[in-house]
Every structure is written in C-alpha cells, then in structure tokens.
CSV table of C-alpha atoms in Angstrom, one decimal:
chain,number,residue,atom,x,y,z
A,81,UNK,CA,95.4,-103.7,16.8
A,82,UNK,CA,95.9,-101.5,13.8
A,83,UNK,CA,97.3,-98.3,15.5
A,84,UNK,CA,93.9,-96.6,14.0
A,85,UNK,CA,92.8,-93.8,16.8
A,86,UNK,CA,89.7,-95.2,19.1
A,87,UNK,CA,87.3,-92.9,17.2
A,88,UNK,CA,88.3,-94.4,14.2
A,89,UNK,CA,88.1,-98.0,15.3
A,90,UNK,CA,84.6,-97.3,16.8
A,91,UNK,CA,86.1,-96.5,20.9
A,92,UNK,CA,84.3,-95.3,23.2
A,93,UNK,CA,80.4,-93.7,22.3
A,94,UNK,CA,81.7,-91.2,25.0
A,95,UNK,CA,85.2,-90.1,22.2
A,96,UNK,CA,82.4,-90.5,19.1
A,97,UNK,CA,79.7,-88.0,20.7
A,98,UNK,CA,81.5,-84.5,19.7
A,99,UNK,CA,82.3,-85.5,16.4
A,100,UNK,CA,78.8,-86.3,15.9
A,101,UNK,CA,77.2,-83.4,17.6
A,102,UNK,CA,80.1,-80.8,15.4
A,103,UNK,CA,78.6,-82.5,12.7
A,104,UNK,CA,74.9,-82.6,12.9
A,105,UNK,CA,74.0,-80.6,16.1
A,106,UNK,CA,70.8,-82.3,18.0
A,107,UNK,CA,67.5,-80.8,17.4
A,108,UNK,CA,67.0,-78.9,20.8
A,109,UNK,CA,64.4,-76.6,20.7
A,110,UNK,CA,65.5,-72.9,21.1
A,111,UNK,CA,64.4,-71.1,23.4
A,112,UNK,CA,62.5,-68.7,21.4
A,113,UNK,CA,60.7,-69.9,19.1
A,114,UNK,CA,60.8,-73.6,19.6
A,115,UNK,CA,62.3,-74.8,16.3
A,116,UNK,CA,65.7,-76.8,16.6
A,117,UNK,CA,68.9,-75.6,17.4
A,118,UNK,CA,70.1,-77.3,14.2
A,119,UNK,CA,68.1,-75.1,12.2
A,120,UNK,CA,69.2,-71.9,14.1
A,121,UNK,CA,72.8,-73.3,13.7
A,122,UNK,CA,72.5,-73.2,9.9
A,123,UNK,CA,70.9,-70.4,9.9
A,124,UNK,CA,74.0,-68.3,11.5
A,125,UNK,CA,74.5,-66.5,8.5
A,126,UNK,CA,73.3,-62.2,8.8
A,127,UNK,CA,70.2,-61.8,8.7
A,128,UNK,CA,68.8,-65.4,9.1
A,129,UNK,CA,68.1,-65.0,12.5
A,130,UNK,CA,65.5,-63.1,11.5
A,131,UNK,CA,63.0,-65.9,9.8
A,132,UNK,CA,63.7,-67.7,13.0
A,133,UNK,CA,62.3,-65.2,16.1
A,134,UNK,CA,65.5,-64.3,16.8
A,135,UNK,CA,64.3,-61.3,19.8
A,136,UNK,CA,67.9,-59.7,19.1
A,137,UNK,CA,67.6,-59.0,15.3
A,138,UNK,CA,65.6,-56.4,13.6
A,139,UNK,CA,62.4,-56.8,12.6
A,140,UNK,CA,61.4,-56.9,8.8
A,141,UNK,CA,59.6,-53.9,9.0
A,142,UNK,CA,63.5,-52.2,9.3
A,143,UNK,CA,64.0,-53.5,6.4
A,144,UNK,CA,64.5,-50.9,3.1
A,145,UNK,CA,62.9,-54.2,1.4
A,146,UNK,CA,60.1,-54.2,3.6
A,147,UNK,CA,59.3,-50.8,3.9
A,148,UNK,CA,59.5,-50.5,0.2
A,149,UNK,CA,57.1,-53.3,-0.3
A,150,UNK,CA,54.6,-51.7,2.4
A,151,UNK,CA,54.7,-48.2,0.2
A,152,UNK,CA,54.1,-50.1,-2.9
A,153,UNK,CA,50.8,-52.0,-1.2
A,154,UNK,CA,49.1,-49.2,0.1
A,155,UNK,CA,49.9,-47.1,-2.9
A,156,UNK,CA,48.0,-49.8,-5.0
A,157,UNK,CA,45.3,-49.5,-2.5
A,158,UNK,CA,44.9,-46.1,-3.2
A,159,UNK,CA,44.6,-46.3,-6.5
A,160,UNK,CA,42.0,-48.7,-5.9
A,161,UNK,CA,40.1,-46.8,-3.6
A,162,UNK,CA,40.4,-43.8,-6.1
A,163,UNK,CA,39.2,-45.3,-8.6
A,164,UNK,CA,36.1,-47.1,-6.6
A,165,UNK,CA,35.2,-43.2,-5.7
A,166,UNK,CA,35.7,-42.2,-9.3
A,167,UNK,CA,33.2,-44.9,-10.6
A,168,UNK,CA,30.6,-43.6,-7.4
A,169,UNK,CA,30.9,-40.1,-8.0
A,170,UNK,CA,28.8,-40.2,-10.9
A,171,UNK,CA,25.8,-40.4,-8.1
A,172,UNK,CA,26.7,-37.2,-6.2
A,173,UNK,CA,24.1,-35.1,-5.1
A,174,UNK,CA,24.2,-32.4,-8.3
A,175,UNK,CA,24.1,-35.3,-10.7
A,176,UNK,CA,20.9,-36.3,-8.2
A,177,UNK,CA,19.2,-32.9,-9.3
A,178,UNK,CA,20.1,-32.9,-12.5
A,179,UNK,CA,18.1,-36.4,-13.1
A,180,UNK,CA,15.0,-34.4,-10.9
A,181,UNK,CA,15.1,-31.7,-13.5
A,182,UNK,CA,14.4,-34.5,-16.1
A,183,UNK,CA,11.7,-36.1,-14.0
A,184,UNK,CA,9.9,-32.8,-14.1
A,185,UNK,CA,9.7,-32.2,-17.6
A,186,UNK,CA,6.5,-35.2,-18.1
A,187,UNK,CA,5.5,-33.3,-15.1
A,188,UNK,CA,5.5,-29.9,-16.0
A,189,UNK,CA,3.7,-30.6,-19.8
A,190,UNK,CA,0.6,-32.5,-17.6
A,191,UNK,CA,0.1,-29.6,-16.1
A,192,UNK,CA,0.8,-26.9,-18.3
A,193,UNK,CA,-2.2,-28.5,-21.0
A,194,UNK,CA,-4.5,-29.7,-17.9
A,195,UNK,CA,-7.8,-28.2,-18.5
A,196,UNK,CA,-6.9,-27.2,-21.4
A,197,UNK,CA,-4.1,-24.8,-20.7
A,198,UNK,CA,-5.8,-21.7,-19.4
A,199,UNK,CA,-7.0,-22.6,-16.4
A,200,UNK,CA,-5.2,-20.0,-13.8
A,201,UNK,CA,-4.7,-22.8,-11.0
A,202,UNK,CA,-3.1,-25.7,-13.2
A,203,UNK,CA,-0.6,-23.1,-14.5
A,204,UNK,CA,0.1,-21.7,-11.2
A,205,UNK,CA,1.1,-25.5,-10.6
A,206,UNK,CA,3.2,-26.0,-13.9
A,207,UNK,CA,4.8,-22.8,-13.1
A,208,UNK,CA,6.1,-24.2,-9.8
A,209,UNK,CA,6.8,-27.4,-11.2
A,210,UNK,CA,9.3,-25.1,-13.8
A,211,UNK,CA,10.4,-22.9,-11.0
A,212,UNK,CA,11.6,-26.5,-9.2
A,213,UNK,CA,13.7,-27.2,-12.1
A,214,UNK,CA,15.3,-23.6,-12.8
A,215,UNK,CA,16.3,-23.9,-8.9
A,216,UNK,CA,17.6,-26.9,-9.1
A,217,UNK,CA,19.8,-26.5,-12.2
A,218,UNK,CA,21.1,-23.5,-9.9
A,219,UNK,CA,22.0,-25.4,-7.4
A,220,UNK,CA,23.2,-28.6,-9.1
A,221,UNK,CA,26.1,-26.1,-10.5
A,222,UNK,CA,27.0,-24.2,-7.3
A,223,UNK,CA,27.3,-28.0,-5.7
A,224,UNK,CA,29.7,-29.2,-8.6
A,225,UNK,CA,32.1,-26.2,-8.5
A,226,UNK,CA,31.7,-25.5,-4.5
A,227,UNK,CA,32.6,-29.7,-3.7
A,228,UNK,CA,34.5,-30.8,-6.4
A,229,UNK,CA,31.9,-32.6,-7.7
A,230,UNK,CA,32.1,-32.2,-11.5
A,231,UNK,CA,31.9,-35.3,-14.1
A,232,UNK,CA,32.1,-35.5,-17.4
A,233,UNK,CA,28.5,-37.0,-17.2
A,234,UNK,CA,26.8,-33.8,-15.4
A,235,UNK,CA,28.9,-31.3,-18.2
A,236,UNK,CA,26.5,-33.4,-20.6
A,237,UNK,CA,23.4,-34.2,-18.7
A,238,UNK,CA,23.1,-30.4,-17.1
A,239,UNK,CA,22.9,-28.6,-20.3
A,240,UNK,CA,20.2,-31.3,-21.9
A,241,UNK,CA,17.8,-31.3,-18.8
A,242,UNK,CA,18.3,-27.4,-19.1
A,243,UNK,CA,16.8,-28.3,-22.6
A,244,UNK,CA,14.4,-30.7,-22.0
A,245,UNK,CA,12.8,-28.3,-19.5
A,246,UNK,CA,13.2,-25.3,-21.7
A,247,UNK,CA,12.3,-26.7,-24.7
A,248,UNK,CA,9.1,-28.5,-23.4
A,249,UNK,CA,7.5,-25.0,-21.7
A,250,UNK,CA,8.1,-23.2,-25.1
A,251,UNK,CA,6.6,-25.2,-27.0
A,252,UNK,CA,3.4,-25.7,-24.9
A,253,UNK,CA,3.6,-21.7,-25.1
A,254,UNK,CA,3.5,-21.9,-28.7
A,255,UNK,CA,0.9,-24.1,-29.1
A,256,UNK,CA,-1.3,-22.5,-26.7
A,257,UNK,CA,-0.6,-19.2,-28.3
A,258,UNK,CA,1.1,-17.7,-25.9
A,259,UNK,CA,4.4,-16.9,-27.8
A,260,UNK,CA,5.0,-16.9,-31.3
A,261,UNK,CA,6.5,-20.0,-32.7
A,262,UNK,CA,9.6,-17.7,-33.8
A,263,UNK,CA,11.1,-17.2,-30.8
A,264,UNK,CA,10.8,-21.2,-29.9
A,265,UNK,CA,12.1,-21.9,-33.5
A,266,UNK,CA,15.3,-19.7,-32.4
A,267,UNK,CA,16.1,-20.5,-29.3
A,268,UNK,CA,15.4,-24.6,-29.4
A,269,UNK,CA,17.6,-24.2,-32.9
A,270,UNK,CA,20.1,-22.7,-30.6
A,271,UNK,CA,19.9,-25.4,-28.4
A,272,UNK,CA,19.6,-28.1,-30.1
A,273,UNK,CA,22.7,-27.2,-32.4
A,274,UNK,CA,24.9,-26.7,-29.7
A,275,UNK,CA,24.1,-30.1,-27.9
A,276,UNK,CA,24.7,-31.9,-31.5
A,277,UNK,CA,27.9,-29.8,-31.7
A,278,UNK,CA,29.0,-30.8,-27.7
A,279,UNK,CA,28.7,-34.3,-28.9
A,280,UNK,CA,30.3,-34.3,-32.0
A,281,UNK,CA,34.0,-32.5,-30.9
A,282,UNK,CA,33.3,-34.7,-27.5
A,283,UNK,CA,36.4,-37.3,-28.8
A,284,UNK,CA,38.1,-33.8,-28.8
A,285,UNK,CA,37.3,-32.7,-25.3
A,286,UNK,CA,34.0,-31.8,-23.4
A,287,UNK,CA,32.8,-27.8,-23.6
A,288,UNK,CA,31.6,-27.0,-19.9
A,289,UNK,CA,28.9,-24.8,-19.5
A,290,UNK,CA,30.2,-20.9,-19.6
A,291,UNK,CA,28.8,-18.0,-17.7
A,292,UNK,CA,27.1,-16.5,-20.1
A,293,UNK,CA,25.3,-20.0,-21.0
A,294,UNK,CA,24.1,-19.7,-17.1
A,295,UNK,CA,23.1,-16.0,-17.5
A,296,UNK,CA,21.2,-17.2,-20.5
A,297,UNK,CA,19.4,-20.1,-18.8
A,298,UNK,CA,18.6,-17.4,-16.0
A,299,UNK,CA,17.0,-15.1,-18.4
A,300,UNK,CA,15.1,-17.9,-20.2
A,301,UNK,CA,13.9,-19.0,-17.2
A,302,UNK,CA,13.0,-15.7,-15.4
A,303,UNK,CA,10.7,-14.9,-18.9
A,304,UNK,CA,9.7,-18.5,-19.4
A,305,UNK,CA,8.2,-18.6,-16.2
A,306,UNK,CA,6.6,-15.3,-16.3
A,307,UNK,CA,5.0,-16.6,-19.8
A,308,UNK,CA,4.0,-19.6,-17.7
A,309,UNK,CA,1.7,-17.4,-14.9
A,310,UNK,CA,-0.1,-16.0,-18.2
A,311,UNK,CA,0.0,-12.4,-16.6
A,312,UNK,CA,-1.7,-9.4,-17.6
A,313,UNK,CA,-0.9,-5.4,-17.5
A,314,UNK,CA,2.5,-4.3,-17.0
A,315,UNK,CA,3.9,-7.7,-16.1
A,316,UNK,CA,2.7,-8.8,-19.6
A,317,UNK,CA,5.1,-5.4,-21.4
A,318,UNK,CA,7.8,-6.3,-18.9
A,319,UNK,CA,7.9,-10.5,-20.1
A,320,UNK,CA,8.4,-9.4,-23.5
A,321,UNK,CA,11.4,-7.0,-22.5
A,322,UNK,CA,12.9,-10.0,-20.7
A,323,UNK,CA,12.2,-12.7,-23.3
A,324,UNK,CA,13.7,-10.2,-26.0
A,325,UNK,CA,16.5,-10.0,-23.9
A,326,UNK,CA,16.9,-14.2,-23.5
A,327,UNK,CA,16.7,-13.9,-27.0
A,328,UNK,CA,19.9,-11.7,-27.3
A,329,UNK,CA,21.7,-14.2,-25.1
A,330,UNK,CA,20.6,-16.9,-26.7
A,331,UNK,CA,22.0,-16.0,-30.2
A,332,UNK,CA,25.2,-14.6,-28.7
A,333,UNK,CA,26.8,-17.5,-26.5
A,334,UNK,CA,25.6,-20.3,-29.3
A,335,UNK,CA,28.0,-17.7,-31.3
A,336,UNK,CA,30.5,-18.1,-28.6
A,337,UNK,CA,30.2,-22.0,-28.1
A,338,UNK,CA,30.4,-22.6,-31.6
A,339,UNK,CA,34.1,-21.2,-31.4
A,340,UNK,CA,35.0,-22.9,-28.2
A,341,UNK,CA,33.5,-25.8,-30.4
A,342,UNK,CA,36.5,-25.0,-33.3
A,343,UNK,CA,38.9,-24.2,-30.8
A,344,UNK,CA,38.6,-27.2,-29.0
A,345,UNK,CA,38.5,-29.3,-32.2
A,346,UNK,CA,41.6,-27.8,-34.1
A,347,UNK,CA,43.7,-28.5,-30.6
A,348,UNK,CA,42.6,-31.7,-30.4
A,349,UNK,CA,43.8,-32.7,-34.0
A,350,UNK,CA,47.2,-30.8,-33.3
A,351,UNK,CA,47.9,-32.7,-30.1
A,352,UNK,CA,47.0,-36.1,-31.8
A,353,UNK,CA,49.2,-35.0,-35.1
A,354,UNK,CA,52.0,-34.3,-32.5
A,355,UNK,CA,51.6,-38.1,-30.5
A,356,UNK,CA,51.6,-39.6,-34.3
A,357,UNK,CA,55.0,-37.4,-35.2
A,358,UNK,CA,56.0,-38.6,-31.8
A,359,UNK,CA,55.8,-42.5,-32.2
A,360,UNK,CA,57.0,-42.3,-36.0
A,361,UNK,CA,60.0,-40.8,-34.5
C-alpha cells in the first residue's frame, strides 16, 4: 500500500532470512572445535583463528610471544632449582666429614686420659681415633676442590675442627707431661688468633685455607700422633724433629694469614668506598 519494499513491510520470512543471517549468523557449530560459527565469524580478524582450533593457523608455540614467555618460565625454574641446590649443598659429603672430625674430638680425650693416660692400648686407640680425623680433614679438602663442593660454611668449619682436634690432643699431651706446655701455648695461640681474625674481616670476605695451612696441619698431625703412640728410642729424637718443624710452620703461615687478613680488609673498605662514591654520584 505504501510503495515500502516487502522486507520492509514484513514480506515474505523467505525475503527477511538473509538480512537476518548477514546480520547475526546462526550459531552452527564448526566443524572443529564445536563452538558457533558466529563466534568464528567475528573472530575473522589475523590471528583469531587461533583461540578458536582453527587446524590451518599456527600454533602459539610459533609465536615470538609464546616462545618468549616459555624462556622466561623455565629460566625462573632454574633459578629456582639453583638455588634449592645451593641451600642443599651445605650437606655434601666433605661438609659430612668435617662434622665427623668434630664428633671425634669427645672421642679422642676419653681415650687419650682412660686409665689414666699411659696405658699403651687406650693410646693405641686414641691415636686411631686422631689418625681418623687427620684423614678425614684430608679427604674433606680433595672432595671440595675435586667436585665443586666448596661452601662458605666448610672454609669456616674445616679449619675449626682442624682445631678442635688439634687443640684437644695437645693439651692432653701437656697435661700428661708429654710435651711442654710451650709449644701448646704457641701453636693453639696461633690458632686460635687466626680463627678470631677469619671471623672478624669475614663481612670483608672469607680467607680459605692456603697450602701451607695444609702442610702445617700435616706436620702437626704427623708429630701429634707420633706424641700420641708415646714412643721410645729413635722414634722419640725423630717426634721432636718433626714437632720443631710444625712449629716453624705454625708461626710462619699465621704470619702469612694475618696479611691475607689486611689485604682482604683494606679491599673490602676500598670497594665499599667506591659503591658509596658511586651512588652519591
């Protein structure tokens, strides 16, 4: 009646049908993933087709994005696992040894003063009880350097069961009149003033156990022990040739430690008076 076009004037359903499907497509599902066509429709613009299944597109692995994102996680997780190992590695197995060495010391004293302290078979047992712990602070340092298993904690707990050994067979020694009370005074002065000095420059840095410290411990040991068999004769002359000698070595690398000690301590202050100089500026 108007003139108005039959789609206008509500004609046919047949004349209104592609109007409404151009303008709201039915929700077929797709043959991929099952969502509706309208949805794959809208989603017609690059790269949409790949939130939707589309077999044809890339996967998001391709992705710079992706890939990017997948780098980024398992370079987290290595930190992680890193630092897990880090926080474990204080048990390794020369840490292990070191902690035996201490365990021996109570040890070694009970049997050094069983009977009291001249019986031949209890010092034959104290003696092995000191050899255990002279072998194992060998070992303990081969297995640090030789696996890559060196902590801060065993530079600090090595030298102090070195000590705690050291200290408690010459002073048994001492008191059982086996060796004058001189050479203890010198060498656990030594000792004891450089393990006060490690821990006073330790905000500085950590001083690792030289060679010559290890030579030293190795000559201590070797006339320590031979102290500890109370021997006779010859062997008797030879222990005090040896002991003189861990005497020597004694004095000399507390000399040297005590300059590692200034070294380490004057570098220190210079690298933190260069961060301070560095943030003012």
């Amino acid at each position: 009646m108007t003139g108005a076009p039959a789609s206008a004037a509500g004609g046919p359903s047949g004349a209104r049908r592609p109007a409404a499907a151009s303008a709201a497509p039915e929700a077929v599902p797709g043959p991929v993933t099952g969502r509706p066509a309208a949805r794959r429709a809208e989603g017609a613009a690059p790269g949409n087709d790949r939130l939707y299944g589309d077999p044809t597109a890339p996967s998001r692995a391709a992705e710079p994005s992706g890939t990017d994102d997948g780098a980024t996680r398992a370079a987290r997780g290595k930190k992680i696992t890193a630092a897990a190992v880090n926080q474990a590695s204080v048990w390794n197995i020369a840490n292990l040894l070191t902690m035996l060495r201490l365990l021996l010391v109570p040890a070694f004293v009970m049997l050094m003063l069983a009977d009291g302290g001249y019986d031949p078979a209890w010092r034959s047992l104290a003696w092995a009880a000191f050899a255990v712990a002279m072998i194992t602070d060998l070992f303990d340092g081969h297995l640090a350097r030789a696996y890559d298993l060196v902590t801060d904690f065993g530079k600090i707990a090595d030298p102090i069961a070195d000590k705690a050994i050291m200290g408690a067979a010459l002073i048994c020694l001492s008191a059982l009149d086996d060796l004058p009370w001189w050479v203890t005074g010198v060498i656990l002065g030594r000792e004891l003033g450089i393990t006060l000095l490690r821990f006073l420059v330790i905000r500085y840095g950590v001083i690792p156990a030289s060679r010559g410290g290890k030579l030293k411990t190795l000559t201590q040991g070797v006339a320590v022990g031979m102290y500890v068999l109370a021997l006779t004769g010859p062997l008797a002359t030879l222990r005090f040739w040896v002991m003189a000698a861990a005497v020597v070595l004694t004095v000399a690398t507390g000399l040297d430690y005590v300059r590692q000690a200034v070294v380490l301590r004057r570098r220190g202050i210079a690298e933190r008076r260069a961060s301070l100089e560095e943030k003012e500026a």
